[in-house]
């Protein structure tokens, strides 16, 4: 924590592994910290701060992701930290033991923050238990992707002022989506109404127990909602065929102006990217910057990651991290 | 622009996408700026400046190139900028739309300069139209490779004083070569005589209209020339067979001492690298540092890229970049 | 050399290509320098120094190694240097000539230190002869891995105070191991007794001439030794089958508590990593942090690489590097 944060509500966790379990105050704390960085990042002059000068952030990606890695790298460098990128191909590691060995190896090098992405749910948590530095999840399997949910929330909050009274429809490949899970947790915690719209084959069983209303039809599900969050069709995660063709998928579940007509007139369109244009979203709709905030989401991503890195990175003689591990 | 450049002729473009269209004054401006960095880079003490401190340069390479990427990375870091490398494998992207999405994603992160290399001609320009930061081409398809032509020009100018009265022979795989195109533009603009020497299968149609004399025979083409620029045989770009064998190619078009005897006695030997030794150039000729300036070209590359980054990167309240985009 | 090192014994070599040929005073000099960085790296506050501010360290890896590259990168950044990573896939280079061209290309960019790893023995030395900056080997073929031997020595020295009177058993795949070779040189030079324990198929011929006692049986070889260094089974280097199965290998040469019972009661267990758990070492033994110092080795690695980079990187008007090259 930085020195001048002593009078604001503290964030009491060493790590950020998911949204589940965070309180509304903790989420708001991270969003408020992020807010400050948005304008900072827009100025024409030097955007570099020295908040994390001399600190080392390691991007440990067991699953390739140019966008998320770049966003974290940029965020860390803007705060003055040194960044080390490690992309570990899943083919070159044996699971379980080697993950732990990698964690312990890195830990012995005394980094300040580990940003970890892994293709298996739970792997980031497992790794976090073996190190005594802060760990921020960059997404694990189909479990959680907490910084994505935070950047989505920041985007919505800046446009709508408050999350509480909104109806948010999350549409598409819910079963494979860590983005959906993190957003369901966050939106529920902040008092929004969550709807899930997907074909039955792309919905996990008992998903209603997470606190969402389920629809299998876009027209019904989108009715009067404030926010439409489209999900990327995770073709690479599909073990079998979940629907006959992408053409048919687009017909029933792709976001078009026709289907959009069911939402409130000013409903925002969101997508975590990268988009499959013409599959889950019509290209024109995606580029309709009167309503689509897809570019803003990317921009908020850097601000949110700066806030998370600044919050998690222990400063000076604050030894919270060590005592909790 | 740095503060002390107000009294020198300004470079009026936001981007550097090619040499075509640049005026002699603009080319000389970039070469003059480069000149200052050559000695700077040779000193034994710290070579780091703070001209671009706090700025972010993104190396966005859709085509792998360790040499060019390293040269840009070194140049940016020497100027104090932060560098983020993004290598996007062509296999993982769908062309067209995804290029634009990548551009817009990066743009939303507010970088200061994008250095872009792409395997398709025109892709860098297309991308530049979608962003509001400066874009420097690191080479696109067989279109242009402007910093290569600038570094070649700097190398020649430092050795010969002036480009104007020189005869330059560009030899080899002209049809696939962006290096050739950028050099033809630059040399013509600066008043040099350009010759192209290649087998007919490696020459684009109507290449004479670019302002070059064409030869299909090395002995004739090299006669009395001042500079011999060998091109890399772009085997990876060849869709079909352009000549029977590399052995036969070397016999007719490989640069040997025998063929060199036709040039002026002090003609310089150049190659953009990496070389196919024994294919387009004899190994001994390449290493004859009395005449070969191949190592100098690499050295000039860092200086030229420093000049380009310094020139394109908008500083302080100079909002030229934004107003032009 | 830094200014305040004028009164301590100087390290008289431009490069660190291997341990062979280093004097006890030179090895102790590097270990003493490393020692200072160990505590530095453990502090909670900023670990960044400005010793190498403005210097460029290039990690040139012709063989992939996330661990070693990360350790060097972290070390260089902690000293304030800029780091450029170049991973050159062996498939993309033709041997010999291209190695030299890569060296000359990099040299022309005026880096301060090159850290080089290569899959062929001798390649790093060959490359060092073509450049006029300092070269530190990150391991070459089955020849040497000098920083690994130094970090092993630092780990032992901190635990045992002195290397001189110790008996060290190096066990396993000696024939493919540059770690073994560098350690044999270092331990012999510092006055330790070296034993090699391996099946005959994993021992090079005439290895005794290096100054080591050879055993083909773990129980005998481990008897009363102070240090057990396990080697990674280099499966990727094996051209043919050296033993029937990993299961049989573990039975005869895997380190278990049963075999450990033969050593001195407080013998340290070491492994350069990454471990093949259940092949050359029992998983429980590896994690027995009463005796296993495997994590400490990784930690010492960063300190040793900081010391080597600081020592080899020419500072200010000290032109030793240039005059020797």
XYZ file of N, CA and C in Angstrom, chain A residues 19 149 170 174 177-190 192 194-196 204 207 209-212 229:
87
model
N -13.108 -12.784 -8.278
C -14.034 -11.794 -7.732
C -14.849 -12.405 -6.594
N -13.537 -8.649 -15.255
C -14.800 -8.222 -14.645
C -14.659 -6.817 -14.076
N -25.616 -11.433 -20.188
C -24.346 -12.043 -20.620
C -24.703 -13.145 -21.601
N -21.294 -19.397 -22.265
C -21.134 -19.233 -20.816
C -20.324 -20.382 -20.223
N -16.646 -19.902 -20.122
C -16.191 -18.527 -19.969
C -15.874 -18.122 -18.533
N -14.582 -17.886 -18.279
C -14.196 -17.328 -16.981
C -14.632 -15.870 -16.868
N -14.757 -15.214 -18.043
C -15.233 -13.832 -18.044
C -16.655 -13.792 -17.494
N -17.507 -14.726 -17.937
C -18.888 -14.776 -17.454
C -18.921 -14.996 -15.942
N -18.165 -15.970 -15.459
C -18.185 -16.265 -14.023
C -17.757 -15.052 -13.185
N -16.663 -14.417 -13.574
C -16.208 -13.267 -12.792
C -17.230 -12.143 -12.844
N -17.847 -11.953 -13.992
C -18.845 -10.900 -14.098
C -20.104 -11.215 -13.296
N -20.528 -12.477 -13.296
C -21.707 -12.841 -12.493
C -21.450 -12.514 -11.022
N -20.261 -12.913 -10.523
C -19.929 -12.611 -9.125
C -19.941 -11.105 -8.874
N -19.277 -10.366 -9.724
C -19.153 -8.933 -9.488
C -20.501 -8.231 -9.581
N -21.262 -8.550 -10.615
C -22.538 -7.857 -10.814
C -23.514 -8.182 -9.682
N -23.549 -9.442 -9.282
C -24.405 -9.808 -8.155
C -23.986 -9.065 -6.887
N -22.694 -9.037 -6.630
C -22.189 -8.370 -5.426
C -22.544 -6.894 -5.421
N -22.527 -6.278 -6.585
C -22.790 -4.843 -6.665
C -24.281 -4.532 -6.865
N -26.508 -5.642 -9.287
C -27.123 -5.646 -10.617
C -27.920 -6.944 -10.815
N -28.522 -10.070 -13.199
C -27.775 -10.768 -14.250
C -28.663 -11.746 -14.990
N -28.630 -11.662 -16.309
C -29.291 -12.662 -17.146
C -28.222 -13.386 -17.968
N -28.419 -14.669 -18.144
C -27.532 -15.440 -19.027
C -28.351 -15.910 -20.209
N -23.542 -24.154 -18.180
C -23.200 -25.173 -17.187
C -24.459 -25.577 -16.422
N -26.368 -23.422 -13.202
C -25.785 -22.084 -13.244
C -26.688 -21.080 -12.528
N -27.906 -21.253 -9.724
C -27.538 -21.123 -8.313
C -26.504 -20.021 -8.094
N -25.848 -19.570 -9.153
C -24.900 -18.456 -9.014
C -25.634 -17.116 -8.889
N -26.930 -17.126 -9.119
C -27.679 -15.880 -9.013
C -27.881 -15.199 -10.345
N -28.431 -15.936 -11.295
C -28.689 -15.355 -12.606
C -29.943 -16.002 -13.178
N -23.550 -7.986 -22.735
C -22.164 -8.479 -22.765
C -22.103 -9.713 -23.637
